[in-house]
PDB file of N, CA and C in Angstrom:
ATOM      1  N   MET A  25     -25.366 -16.043   9.300  1.00 59.00           N
ATOM      2  CA  MET A  25     -24.264 -15.941   9.552  1.00 59.00           C
ATOM      3  C   MET A  25     -23.317 -14.570   9.448  1.00 59.00           C
ATOM      4  N   SER A  26     -22.315 -14.484  10.090  1.00 68.00           N
ATOM      5  CA  SER A  26     -21.319 -13.254   9.647  1.00 68.00           C
ATOM      6  C   SER A  26     -19.970 -13.293   9.921  1.00 68.00           C
ATOM      7  N   LYS A  27     -19.796 -14.049  10.851  1.00 91.00           N
ATOM      8  CA  LYS A  27     -18.161 -14.180  11.134  1.00 91.00           C
ATOM      9  C   LYS A  27     -17.824 -15.812  10.742  1.00 91.00           C
ATOM     10  N   ALA A  28     -16.130 -15.278   9.886  1.00 94.00           N
ATOM     11  CA  ALA A  28     -15.799 -16.212   9.847  1.00 94.00           C
ATOM     12  C   ALA A  28     -15.619 -17.589  10.686  1.00 94.00           C
ATOM     13  N   TRP A  29     -15.236 -17.590  11.682  1.00 96.00           N
ATOM     14  CA  TRP A  29     -14.823 -18.428  12.690  1.00 96.00           C
ATOM     15  C   TRP A  29     -16.457 -19.359  12.758  1.00 96.00           C
ATOM     16  N   VAL A  30     -17.591 -18.615  12.565  1.00 96.00           N
ATOM     17  CA  VAL A  30     -18.801 -19.431  12.712  1.00 96.00           C
ATOM     18  C   VAL A  30     -18.872 -20.413  11.647  1.00 96.00           C
ATOM     19  N   HIS A  31     -18.499 -19.679  10.462  1.00 97.00           N
ATOM     20  CA  HIS A  31     -18.369 -20.645   9.295  1.00 97.00           C
ATOM     21  C   HIS A  31     -17.573 -21.631   9.440  1.00 97.00           C
ATOM     22  N   ALA A  32     -16.867 -21.420   9.744  1.00 98.00           N
ATOM     23  CA  ALA A  32     -15.347 -22.461  10.023  1.00 98.00           C
ATOM     24  C   ALA A  32     -15.855 -23.650  11.063  1.00 98.00           C
ATOM     25  N   GLN A  33     -16.688 -23.151  11.981  1.00 97.00           N
ATOM     26  CA  GLN A  33     -17.433 -24.173  12.685  1.00 97.00           C
ATOM     27  C   GLN A  33     -18.278 -25.256  12.343  1.00 97.00           C
ATOM     28  N   SER A  34     -18.792 -24.506  11.360  1.00 97.00           N
ATOM     29  CA  SER A  34     -20.047 -25.026  10.848  1.00 97.00           C
ATOM     30  C   SER A  34     -19.575 -26.329   9.781  1.00 97.00           C
ATOM     31  N   SER A  35     -18.212 -25.835   8.987  1.00 98.00           N
ATOM     32  CA  SER A  35     -17.477 -26.852   8.153  1.00 98.00           C
ATOM     33  C   SER A  35     -16.881 -27.754   8.908  1.00 98.00           C
ATOM     34  N   ALA A  36     -16.261 -27.422   9.852  1.00 98.00           N
ATOM     35  CA  ALA A  36     -15.835 -28.816  10.711  1.00 98.00           C
ATOM     36  C   ALA A  36     -17.061 -29.728  11.197  1.00 98.00           C
ATOM     37  N   LYS A  37     -18.295 -28.840  11.320  1.00 98.00           N
ATOM     38  CA  LYS A  37     -19.596 -30.096  11.830  1.00 98.00           C
ATOM     39  C   LYS A  37     -19.799 -30.999  10.615  1.00 98.00           C
ATOM     40  N   ARG A  38     -19.749 -29.933   9.481  1.00 97.00           N
ATOM     41  CA  ARG A  38     -20.233 -31.035   8.457  1.00 97.00           C
ATOM     42  C   ARG A  38     -19.288 -31.950   7.813  1.00 97.00           C
ATOM     43  N   TRP A  39     -17.816 -31.433   7.922  1.00 98.00           N
ATOM     44  CA  TRP A  39     -16.887 -32.333   7.085  1.00 98.00           C
ATOM     45  C   TRP A  39     -16.087 -32.992   7.962  1.00 98.00           C
ATOM     46  N   GLY A  40     -15.996 -32.868   9.508  1.00 98.00           N
ATOM     47  CA  GLY A  40     -15.114 -33.528  10.541  1.00 98.00           C
ATOM     48  C   GLY A  40     -13.752 -32.392  10.251  1.00 98.00           C
ATOM     49  N   GLY A  41     -12.834 -32.775  11.227  1.00 98.00           N
ATOM     50  CA  GLY A  41     -11.564 -32.030  11.655  1.00 98.00           C
ATOM     51  C   GLY A  41     -12.081 -30.778  12.538  1.00 98.00           C
ATOM     52  N   THR A  42     -11.123 -29.860  12.288  1.00 98.00           N
ATOM     53  CA  THR A  42     -11.524 -28.698  13.417  1.00 98.00           C
ATOM     54  C   THR A  42     -12.103 -27.477  12.708  1.00 98.00           C
ATOM     55  N   PRO A  43     -12.302 -26.324  13.334  1.00 98.00           N
ATOM     56  CA  PRO A  43     -12.775 -25.028  12.928  1.00 98.00           C
ATOM     57  C   PRO A  43     -11.265 -24.563  12.061  1.00 98.00           C
ATOM     58  N   GLU A  44     -10.291 -24.842  12.743  1.00 98.00           N
ATOM     59  CA  GLU A  44      -8.897 -24.154  11.907  1.00 98.00           C
ATOM     60  C   GLU A  44      -8.683 -24.952  10.740  1.00 98.00           C
ATOM     61  N   ASP A  45      -8.938 -25.845  10.367  1.00 98.00           N
ATOM     62  CA  ASP A  45      -8.948 -26.755   9.190  1.00 98.00           C
ATOM     63  C   ASP A  45      -9.615 -25.661   8.076  1.00 98.00           C
ATOM     64  N   TYR A  46     -10.580 -25.217   8.661  1.00 98.00           N
ATOM     65  CA  TYR A  46     -11.622 -24.170   7.458  1.00 98.00           C
ATOM     66  C   TYR A  46     -11.076 -22.762   7.605  1.00 98.00           C
ATOM     67  N   ILE A  47     -10.629 -22.149   8.720  1.00 98.00           N
ATOM     68  CA  ILE A  47     -10.542 -20.887   8.800  1.00 98.00           C
ATOM     69  C   ILE A  47     -10.463 -20.038   7.739  1.00 98.00           C
ATOM     70  N   ASP A  48      -9.412 -20.339   7.187  1.00 98.00           N
ATOM     71  CA  ASP A  48      -8.423 -19.286   6.249  1.00 98.00           C
ATOM     72  C   ASP A  48      -9.252 -19.360   4.805  1.00 98.00           C
ATOM     73  N   ILE A  49      -9.983 -20.368   4.762  1.00 98.00           N
ATOM     74  CA  ILE A  49     -10.951 -20.308   3.502  1.00 98.00           C
ATOM     75  C   ILE A  49     -11.867 -18.933   3.877  1.00 98.00           C
ATOM     76  N   HIS A  50     -12.417 -19.223   5.093  1.00 97.00           N
ATOM     77  CA  HIS A  50     -13.810 -18.414   5.403  1.00 97.00           C
ATOM     78  C   HIS A  50     -13.467 -17.016   5.649  1.00 97.00           C
ATOM     79  N   GLU A  51     -12.070 -16.528   6.086  1.00 97.00           N
ATOM     80  CA  GLU A  51     -11.566 -15.581   6.632  1.00 97.00           C
ATOM     81  C   GLU A  51     -11.210 -14.533   5.124  1.00 97.00           C
ATOM     82  N   ARG A  52     -10.784 -15.257   4.032  1.00 97.00           N
ATOM     83  CA  ARG A  52     -10.687 -15.062   2.548  1.00 97.00           C
ATOM     84  C   ARG A  52     -11.948 -14.767   2.329  1.00 97.00           C
ATOM     85  N   MET A  53     -12.877 -15.427   2.410  1.00 95.00           N
ATOM     86  CA  MET A  53     -14.132 -15.113   1.833  1.00 95.00           C
ATOM     87  C   MET A  53     -14.826 -13.803   2.268  1.00 95.00           C
ATOM     88  N   ASP A  54     -14.406 -13.646   3.532  1.00 93.00           N
ATOM     89  CA  ASP A  54     -15.026 -12.324   4.108  1.00 93.00           C
ATOM     90  C   ASP A  54     -13.942 -11.171   4.377  1.00 93.00           C
ATOM     91  N   SER A  55     -12.738 -11.451   3.593  1.00 94.00           N
ATOM     92  CA  SER A  55     -11.751 -10.621   3.571  1.00 94.00           C
ATOM     93  C   SER A  55     -11.989  -8.931   3.121  1.00 94.00           C
ATOM     94  N   THR A  56     -12.826  -8.937   2.291  1.00 91.00           N
ATOM     95  CA  THR A  56     -13.482  -7.644   1.542  1.00 91.00           C
ATOM     96  C   THR A  56     -14.231  -6.905   2.517  1.00 91.00           C
ATOM     97  N   LYS A  57     -14.417  -7.431   3.809  1.00 89.00           N
ATOM     98  CA  LYS A  57     -14.760  -6.473   4.869  1.00 89.00           C
ATOM     99  C   LYS A  57     -13.826  -5.293   4.911  1.00 89.00           C
ATOM    100  N   SER A  58     -12.621  -5.685   5.041  1.00 91.00           N
ATOM    101  CA  SER A  58     -11.698  -4.641   5.827  1.00 91.00           C
ATOM    102  C   SER A  58     -11.259  -3.149   4.490  1.00 91.00           C
ATOM    103  N   ALA A  59     -11.625  -3.499   3.261  1.00 91.00           N
ATOM    104  CA  ALA A  59     -11.643  -2.709   2.211  1.00 91.00           C
ATOM    105  C   ALA A  59     -13.146  -1.934   2.173  1.00 91.00           C
ATOM    106  N   HIS A  60     -14.108  -2.571   2.441  1.00 89.00           N
ATOM    107  CA  HIS A  60     -15.309  -2.181   2.225  1.00 89.00           C
ATOM    108  C   HIS A  60     -16.545  -2.604   3.089  1.00 89.00           C
ATOM    109  N   ALA A  61     -16.664  -1.604   4.296  1.00 86.00           N
ATOM    110  CA  ALA A  61     -17.625  -2.171   5.883  1.00 86.00           C
ATOM    111  C   ALA A  61     -18.792  -2.156   5.251  1.00 86.00           C
ATOM    112  N   GLU A  62     -19.510  -2.640   4.465  1.00 85.00           N
ATOM    113  CA  GLU A  62     -20.980  -2.807   4.073  1.00 85.00           C
ATOM    114  C   GLU A  62     -21.067  -4.096   3.267  1.00 85.00           C
ATOM    115  N   VAL A  63     -22.286  -4.449   3.444  1.00 86.00           N
ATOM    116  CA  VAL A  63     -22.630  -5.802   3.154  1.00 86.00           C
ATOM    117  C   VAL A  63     -22.334  -6.324   1.713  1.00 86.00           C
ATOM    118  N   THR A  64     -22.301  -4.983   0.829  1.00 84.00           N
ATOM    119  CA  THR A  64     -21.969  -5.239  -0.404  1.00 84.00           C
ATOM    120  C   THR A  64     -20.462  -5.725  -0.681  1.00 84.00           C
ATOM    121  N   HIS A  65     -19.600  -5.847   0.294  1.00 88.00           N
ATOM    122  CA  HIS A  65     -18.422  -6.542   0.174  1.00 88.00           C
ATOM    123  C   HIS A  65     -18.467  -7.492  -0.381  1.00 88.00           C
ATOM    124  N   ARG A  66     -19.707  -8.213  -0.170  1.00 90.00           N
ATOM    125  CA  ARG A  66     -19.937  -9.715  -0.648  1.00 90.00           C
ATOM    126  C   ARG A  66     -19.835  -9.927  -2.071  1.00 90.00           C
ATOM    127  N   CYS A  67     -19.758  -8.625  -2.534  1.00 90.00           N
ATOM    128  CA  CYS A  67     -20.030  -9.296  -4.241  1.00 90.00           C
ATOM    129  C   CYS A  67     -18.571  -9.468  -4.758  1.00 90.00           C
ATOM    130  N   VAL A  68     -17.644  -9.454  -4.157  1.00 93.00           N
ATOM    131  CA  VAL A  68     -16.203 -10.284  -4.585  1.00 93.00           C
ATOM    132  C   VAL A  68     -16.228 -11.598  -4.730  1.00 93.00           C
ATOM    133  N   PHE A  69     -16.217 -11.919  -3.306  1.00 94.00           N
ATOM    134  CA  PHE A  69     -16.216 -13.567  -2.878  1.00 94.00           C
ATOM    135  C   PHE A  69     -17.365 -14.481  -3.366  1.00 94.00           C
ATOM    136  N   HIS A  70     -18.698 -13.835  -2.812  1.00 95.00           N
ATOM    137  CA  HIS A  70     -20.099 -14.504  -2.335  1.00 95.00           C
ATOM    138  C   HIS A  70     -20.781 -14.623  -3.904  1.00 95.00           C
ATOM    139  N   SER A  71     -20.201 -15.239  -4.807  1.00 96.00           N
ATOM    140  CA  SER A  71     -20.448 -15.303  -5.909  1.00 96.00           C
ATOM    141  C   SER A  71     -20.222 -16.605  -6.894  1.00 96.00           C
ATOM    142  N   ALA A  72     -20.745 -17.255  -7.915  1.00 97.00           N
ATOM    143  CA  ALA A  72     -20.001 -18.305  -8.641  1.00 97.00           C
ATOM    144  C   ALA A  72     -18.890 -18.084  -8.959  1.00 97.00           C
ATOM    145  N   PHE A  73     -18.686 -16.878  -9.257  1.00 97.00           N
ATOM    146  CA  PHE A  73     -17.258 -16.510  -9.727  1.00 97.00           C
ATOM    147  C   PHE A  73     -16.287 -16.440  -8.656  1.00 97.00           C
ATOM    148  N   GLY A  74     -16.463 -15.635  -7.923  1.00 97.00           N
ATOM    149  CA  GLY A  74     -15.981 -15.644  -6.258  1.00 97.00           C
ATOM    150  C   GLY A  74     -15.646 -17.061  -5.981  1.00 97.00           C
ATOM    151  N   ILE A  75     -16.234 -17.914  -5.998  1.00 98.00           N
ATOM    152  CA  ILE A  75     -16.438 -19.054  -5.326  1.00 98.00           C
ATOM    153  C   ILE A  75     -14.846 -19.937  -6.126  1.00 98.00           C
ATOM    154  N   TYR A  76     -15.052 -19.761  -7.546  1.00 97.00           N
ATOM    155  CA  TYR A  76     -13.936 -20.017  -8.237  1.00 97.00           C
ATOM    156  C   TYR A  76     -12.557 -19.594  -8.008  1.00 97.00           C
ATOM    157  N   ILE A  77     -12.631 -18.131  -7.935  1.00 97.00           N
ATOM    158  CA  ILE A  77     -11.379 -17.699  -7.327  1.00 97.00           C
ATOM    159  C   ILE A  77     -10.794 -18.265  -6.155  1.00 97.00           C
ATOM    160  N   VAL A  78     -11.740 -18.689  -5.171  1.00 98.00           N
ATOM    161  CA  VAL A  78     -11.028 -18.986  -3.872  1.00 98.00           C
ATOM    162  C   VAL A  78     -10.805 -20.289  -4.024  1.00 98.00           C
ATOM    163  N   GLU A  79     -11.409 -21.021  -4.922  1.00 98.00           N
ATOM    164  CA  GLU A  79     -10.483 -22.418  -5.452  1.00 98.00           C
ATOM    165  C   GLU A  79      -9.359 -22.374  -6.054  1.00 98.00           C
ATOM    166  N   GLU A  80      -8.886 -21.253  -7.018  1.00 97.00           N
ATOM    167  CA  GLU A  80      -7.667 -20.896  -7.337  1.00 97.00           C
ATOM    168  C   GLU A  80      -6.762 -20.716  -6.153  1.00 97.00           C
ATOM    169  N   ILE A  81      -7.282 -19.927  -5.334  1.00 97.00           N
ATOM    170  CA  ILE A  81      -6.383 -19.609  -4.287  1.00 97.00           C
ATOM    171  C   ILE A  81      -5.792 -20.903  -3.583  1.00 97.00           C
ATOM    172  N   PHE A  82      -6.813 -21.586  -2.792  1.00 98.00           N
ATOM    173  CA  PHE A  82      -6.681 -22.842  -2.349  1.00 98.00           C
ATOM    174  C   PHE A  82      -6.458 -24.064  -2.584  1.00 98.00           C
ATOM    175  N   GLY A  83      -6.524 -24.323  -3.992  1.00 98.00           N
ATOM    176  CA  GLY A  83      -6.354 -25.490  -4.546  1.00 98.00           C
ATOM    177  C   GLY A  83      -7.717 -26.259  -4.715  1.00 98.00           C
ATOM    178  N   ARG A  84      -8.009 -27.268  -5.202  1.00 98.00           N
ATOM    179  CA  ARG A  84      -8.985 -28.131  -5.203  1.00 98.00           C
ATOM    180  C   ARG A  84      -9.744 -28.598  -3.780  1.00 98.00           C
ATOM    181  N   PHE A  85      -8.885 -28.891  -3.038  1.00 97.00           N
ATOM    182  CA  PHE A  85      -9.441 -29.516  -1.730  1.00 97.00           C
ATOM    183  C   PHE A  85      -8.175 -29.105  -0.674  1.00 97.00           C
ATOM    184  N   VAL A  86      -8.363 -29.311   0.640  1.00 98.00           N
ATOM    185  CA  VAL A  86      -8.018 -29.208   1.658  1.00 98.00           C
ATOM    186  C   VAL A  86      -7.787 -30.742   2.259  1.00 98.00           C
ATOM    187  N   THR A  87      -7.063 -31.063   3.149  1.00 98.00           N
ATOM    188  CA  THR A  87      -7.135 -32.211   3.838  1.00 98.00           C
ATOM    189  C   THR A  87      -7.319 -31.853   5.324  1.00 98.00           C
ATOM    190  N   ASN A  88      -8.148 -31.861   5.993  1.00 98.00           N
ATOM    191  CA  ASN A  88      -8.679 -31.427   7.246  1.00 98.00           C
ATOM    192  C   ASN A  88      -7.765 -32.334   8.320  1.00 98.00           C
ATOM    193  N   SER A  89      -7.905 -32.122   9.781  1.00 98.00           N
ATOM    194  CA  SER A  89      -6.862 -32.932  10.649  1.00 98.00           C
ATOM    195  C   SER A  89      -7.920 -34.265  10.744  1.00 98.00           C
ATOM    196  N   ASP A  90      -8.705 -34.898  10.187  1.00 97.00           N
ATOM    197  CA  ASP A  90      -9.151 -36.098  10.185  1.00 97.00           C
ATOM    198  C   ASP A  90      -8.467 -37.129   9.218  1.00 97.00           C
ATOM    199  N   GLY A  91      -7.824 -36.165   8.455  1.00 97.00           N
ATOM    200  CA  GLY A  91      -7.442 -36.919   7.095  1.00 97.00           C
ATOM    201  C   GLY A  91      -8.384 -36.861   5.778  1.00 97.00           C
ATOM    202  N   ARG A  92      -9.182 -36.231   5.918  1.00 98.00           N
ATOM    203  CA  ARG A  92     -10.454 -36.219   4.950  1.00 98.00           C
ATOM    204  C   ARG A  92     -10.091 -35.088   4.176  1.00 98.00           C
ATOM    205  N   GLN A  93     -10.168 -35.335   2.699  1.00 98.00           N
ATOM    206  CA  GLN A  93     -10.130 -34.332   1.562  1.00 98.00           C
ATOM    207  C   GLN A  93     -11.231 -33.619   1.259  1.00 98.00           C
ATOM    208  N   VAL A  94     -11.675 -32.542   1.659  1.00 98.00           N
ATOM    209  CA  VAL A  94     -12.850 -31.596   1.331  1.00 98.00           C
ATOM    210  C   VAL A  94     -12.493 -30.785   0.305  1.00 98.00           C
ATOM    211  N   PHE A  95     -13.603 -30.681  -0.746  1.00 98.00           N
ATOM    212  CA  PHE A  95     -13.399 -29.763  -1.720  1.00 98.00           C
ATOM    213  C   PHE A  95     -13.328 -28.234  -1.058  1.00 98.00           C
ATOM    214  N   VAL A  96     -12.444 -27.480  -2.051  1.00 98.00           N
ATOM    215  CA  VAL A  96     -12.670 -25.854  -1.413  1.00 98.00           C
ATOM    216  C   VAL A  96     -13.813 -25.387  -2.045  1.00 98.00           C
ATOM    217  N   ARG A  97     -14.285 -25.893  -3.293  1.00 98.00           N
ATOM    218  CA  ARG A  97     -15.716 -25.340  -3.873  1.00 98.00           C
ATOM    219  C   ARG A  97     -16.869 -25.814  -2.792  1.00 98.00           C
ATOM    220  N   ASP A  98     -16.669 -26.754  -2.402  1.00 98.00           N
ATOM    221  CA  ASP A  98     -17.915 -27.158  -1.674  1.00 98.00           C
ATOM    222  C   ASP A  98     -17.954 -26.089  -0.030  1.00 98.00           C
ATOM    223  N   ILE A  99     -16.906 -26.198   0.476  1.00 98.00           N
ATOM    224  CA  ILE A  99     -16.462 -25.252   1.452  1.00 98.00           C
ATOM    225  C   ILE A  99     -17.131 -23.807   1.373  1.00 98.00           C
ATOM    226  N   ALA A 100     -16.856 -23.229  -0.046  1.00 98.00           N
ATOM    227  CA  ALA A 100     -16.855 -22.019  -0.513  1.00 98.00           C
ATOM    228  C   ALA A 100     -18.535 -21.748  -0.669  1.00 98.00           C
ATOM    229  N   GLU A 101     -18.938 -22.894  -1.483  1.00 98.00           N
ATOM    230  CA  GLU A 101     -20.305 -22.794  -1.233  1.00 98.00           C
ATOM    231  C   GLU A 101     -21.412 -23.015  -0.379  1.00 98.00           C
ATOM    232  N   GLN A 102     -20.826 -23.539   0.744  1.00 97.00           N
ATOM    233  CA  GLN A 102     -21.501 -23.487   1.834  1.00 97.00           C
ATOM    234  C   GLN A 102     -21.484 -22.194   2.849  1.00 97.00           C
ATOM    235  N   HIS A 103     -20.338 -21.402   2.567  1.00 97.00           N
ATOM    236  CA  HIS A 103     -20.259 -20.194   3.294  1.00 97.00           C
ATOM    237  C   HIS A 103     -21.359 -19.283   2.571  1.00 97.00           C
ATOM    238  N   VAL A 104     -21.182 -19.409   1.295  1.00 97.00           N
ATOM    239  CA  VAL A 104     -22.114 -18.195   0.587  1.00 97.00           C
ATOM    240  C   VAL A 104     -23.802 -18.712   0.868  1.00 97.00           C
ATOM    241  N   LEU A 105     -24.178 -20.160   0.731  1.00 97.00           N
ATOM    242  CA  LEU A 105     -25.595 -20.438   1.123  1.00 97.00           C
ATOM    243  C   LEU A 105     -25.716 -19.942   2.601  1.00 97.00           C
ATOM    244  N   GLU A 106     -24.965 -20.056   3.584  1.00 96.00           N
ATOM    245  CA  GLU A 106     -25.289 -19.754   4.952  1.00 96.00           C
ATOM    246  C   GLU A 106     -25.558 -18.158   4.875  1.00 96.00           C
ATOM    247  N   ASP A 107     -24.750 -17.749   4.216  1.00 95.00           N
ATOM    248  CA  ASP A 107     -24.865 -15.943   4.416  1.00 95.00           C
ATOM    249  C   ASP A 107     -26.340 -15.347   3.485  1.00 95.00           C
ATOM    250  N   LEU A 108     -25.999 -15.869   2.082  1.00 95.00           N
ATOM    251  CA  LEU A 108     -27.096 -15.682   1.183  1.00 95.00           C
ATOM    252  C   LEU A 108     -28.245 -16.295   0.859  1.00 95.00           C
ATOM    253  N   GLY A 109     -28.058 -17.697   1.137  1.00 96.00           N
ATOM    254  CA  GLY A 109     -29.390 -18.883   1.029  1.00 96.00           C
ATOM    255  C   GLY A 109     -29.463 -19.379  -0.332  1.00 96.00           C
ATOM    256  N   PHE A 110     -28.381 -18.612  -1.322  1.00 97.00           N
ATOM    257  CA  PHE A 110     -28.306 -18.769  -2.644  1.00 97.00           C
ATOM    258  C   PHE A 110     -27.324 -18.690  -3.049  1.00 97.00           C
ATOM    259  N   ILE A 111     -26.486 -19.274  -4.339  1.00 97.00           N
ATOM    260  CA  ILE A 111     -25.388 -18.634  -4.862  1.00 97.00           C
ATOM    261  C   ILE A 111     -25.548 -17.650  -6.087  1.00 97.00           C
ATOM    262  N   PRO A 112     -25.623 -16.465  -6.009  1.00 97.00           N
ATOM    263  CA  PRO A 112     -25.610 -15.796  -7.322  1.00 97.00           C
ATOM    264  C   PRO A 112     -24.291 -15.479  -7.920  1.00 97.00           C
ATOM    265  N   SER A 113     -24.670 -15.467  -9.163  1.00 96.00           N
ATOM    266  CA  SER A 113     -23.938 -14.881 -10.237  1.00 96.00           C
ATOM    267  C   SER A 113     -23.197 -13.592  -9.955  1.00 96.00           C
ATOM    268  N   LEU A 114     -22.054 -13.278 -10.581  1.00 93.00           N
ATOM    269  CA  LEU A 114     -21.356 -12.222 -10.426  1.00 93.00           C
ATOM    270  C   LEU A 114     -22.603 -11.194 -11.183  1.00 93.00           C
ATOM    271  N   SER A 115     -22.995 -11.513 -12.302  1.00 94.00           N
ATOM    272  CA  SER A 115     -24.107 -10.339 -12.935  1.00 94.00           C
ATOM    273  C   SER A 115     -25.196 -10.306 -12.008  1.00 94.00           C
ATOM    274  N   ASP A 116     -25.775 -11.389 -11.251  1.00 94.00           N
ATOM    275  CA  ASP A 116     -26.642 -10.637 -10.170  1.00 94.00           C
ATOM    276  C   ASP A 116     -26.086  -9.614  -9.063  1.00 94.00           C
ATOM    277  N   TRP A 117     -24.900  -9.584  -8.718  1.00 92.00           N
ATOM    278  CA  TRP A 117     -24.322  -8.460  -7.993  1.00 92.00           C
ATOM    279  C   TRP A 117     -24.182  -7.323  -8.807  1.00 92.00           C
ATOM    280  N   LEU A 118     -23.791  -7.462  -9.932  1.00 91.00           N
ATOM    281  CA  LEU A 118     -23.249  -6.120 -10.603  1.00 91.00           C
ATOM    282  C   LEU A 118     -24.405  -5.506 -11.186  1.00 91.00           C
ATOM    283  N   LYS A 119     -25.303  -6.451 -11.618  1.00 92.00           N
ATOM    284  CA  LYS A 119     -26.210  -5.662 -12.145  1.00 92.00           C
ATOM    285  C   LYS A 119     -27.384  -4.591 -11.303  1.00 92.00           C
ATOM    286  N   GLU A 120     -26.971  -4.866  -9.967  1.00 90.00           N
ATOM    287  CA  GLU A 120     -27.622  -3.887  -9.034  1.00 90.00           C
ATOM    288  C   GLU A 120     -26.914  -2.699  -8.817  1.00 90.00           C
ATOM    289  N   MET A 121     -25.551  -2.365  -9.201  1.00 87.00           N
ATOM    290  CA  MET A 121     -24.913  -1.362  -9.152  1.00 87.00           C
ATOM    291  C   MET A 121     -24.907  -0.303 -10.142  1.00 87.00           C
ATOM    292  N   PRO A 122     -25.017   0.851  -9.977  1.00 88.00           N
ATOM    293  CA  PRO A 122     -25.624   1.996 -11.104  1.00 88.00           C
ATOM    294  C   PRO A 122     -24.234   2.184 -11.619  1.00 88.00           C
ATOM    295  N   ALA A 123     -24.120   2.209 -12.998  1.00 86.00           N
ATOM    296  CA  ALA A 123     -22.659   2.688 -13.675  1.00 86.00           C
ATOM    297  C   ALA A 123     -22.553   4.068 -13.641  1.00 86.00           C
ATOM    298  N   GLN A 124     -21.109   4.065 -13.738  1.00 83.00           N
ATOM    299  CA  GLN A 124     -20.792   5.667 -13.334  1.00 83.00           C
ATOM    300  C   GLN A 124     -19.812   5.947 -14.477  1.00 83.00           C
ATOM    301  N   PRO A 125     -19.608   7.061 -14.793  1.00 82.00           N
ATOM    302  CA  PRO A 125     -18.968   7.531 -16.028  1.00 82.00           C
ATOM    303  C   PRO A 125     -17.415   6.726 -15.796  1.00 82.00           C
ATOM    304  N   TRP A 126     -16.784   7.136 -14.869  1.00 79.00           N
ATOM    305  CA  TRP A 126     -15.318   6.396 -14.469  1.00 79.00           C
ATOM    306  C   TRP A 126     -15.093   4.920 -15.200  1.00 79.00           C
ATOM    307  N   MET A 127     -16.010   4.263 -14.631  1.00 80.00           N
ATOM    308  CA  MET A 127     -16.447   3.058 -14.919  1.00 80.00           C
ATOM    309  C   MET A 127     -15.951   2.246 -16.293  1.00 80.00           C
ATOM    310  N   ALA A 128     -16.199   3.550 -17.493  1.00 80.00           N
ATOM    311  CA  ALA A 128     -16.150   3.186 -18.738  1.00 80.00           C
ATOM    312  C   ALA A 128     -14.322   3.671 -19.200  1.00 80.00           C
ATOM    313  N   GLY A 129     -13.850   3.912 -18.100  1.00 81.00           N
ATOM    314  CA  GLY A 129     -12.634   4.640 -18.412  1.00 81.00           C
ATOM    315  C   GLY A 129     -12.421   5.882 -18.871  1.00 81.00           C
ATOM    316  N   GLN A 130     -13.071   6.725 -18.313  1.00 66.00           N
ATOM    317  CA  GLN A 130     -13.090   8.154 -18.768  1.00 66.00           C
ATOM    318  C   GLN A 130     -11.699   8.855 -18.679  1.00 66.00           C
ATOM    319  N   ARG A 131     -11.578   9.219 -19.858  1.00 68.00           N
ATOM    320  CA  ARG A 131      -9.924   9.724 -19.911  1.00 68.00           C
ATOM    321  C   ARG A 131      -9.911  11.350 -19.991  1.00 68.00           C
ATOM    322  N   LYS A 132      -8.921  12.009 -19.229  1.00 70.00           N
ATOM    323  CA  LYS A 132      -8.509  13.496 -19.332  1.00 70.00           C
ATOM    324  C   LYS A 132      -7.875  13.725 -20.374  1.00 70.00           C
ATOM    325  N   LEU A 133      -7.186  13.180 -21.139  1.00 68.00           N
ATOM    326  CA  LEU A 133      -6.038  13.440 -22.276  1.00 68.00           C
ATOM    327  C   LEU A 133      -6.475  12.485 -23.562  1.00 68.00           C
ATOM    328  N   PRO A 134      -6.788  13.286 -24.634  1.00 71.00           N
ATOM    329  CA  PRO A 134      -6.946  12.256 -25.703  1.00 71.00           C
ATOM    330  C   PRO A 134      -5.929  11.007 -25.961  1.00 71.00           C
ATOM    331  N   VAL A 135      -6.749  10.191 -26.797  1.00 70.00           N
ATOM    332  CA  VAL A 135      -5.840   8.767 -26.807  1.00 70.00           C
ATOM    333  C   VAL A 135      -5.331   9.279 -28.425  1.00 70.00           C
ATOM    334  N   LYS A 136      -4.158   9.131 -28.300  1.00 76.00           N
ATOM    335  CA  LYS A 136      -3.382   9.116 -29.709  1.00 76.00           C
ATOM    336  C   LYS A 136      -2.939   7.695 -30.383  1.00 76.00           C
ATOM    337  N   ILE A 137      -3.442   7.121 -31.187  1.00 80.00           N
ATOM    338  CA  ILE A 137      -3.062   5.651 -31.768  1.00 80.00           C
ATOM    339  C   ILE A 137      -2.090   5.838 -32.610  1.00 80.00           C
ATOM    340  N   VAL A 138      -1.255   5.137 -32.605  1.00 82.00           N
ATOM    341  CA  VAL A 138       0.389   5.133 -33.562  1.00 82.00           C
ATOM    342  C   VAL A 138       0.344   3.773 -34.290  1.00 82.00           C
ATOM    343  N   ASP A 139       0.240   4.025 -35.651  1.00 72.00           N
ATOM    344  CA  ASP A 139       0.607   2.730 -36.282  1.00 72.00           C
ATOM    345  C   ASP A 139       1.892   2.388 -36.207  1.00 72.00           C
TER     346      ASP A 139
END
């Protein structure tokens, strides 16, 4: 899957309600495409840590239009499983990225520590 709407339709099929009940969550999961138009955009929300962040943003559950409470974590996990087939850790993503000198906080000016 690659479109938030397709994920939202899948959520509605699984938990009831309408795709509109779930679209905001799925759009957030894929929102990093707007800043990084490569498949690696998924490293932000398509991990166990990213799912936790999505839950913090939307709360523990949403109530769909059928009146059913659905856990946001379940919705986000479903999204990642549909895209990747498993839920990677953040470490799974980051270990594939080569470290660059700037990532260590390379400084142009020496730091002076004042007691």
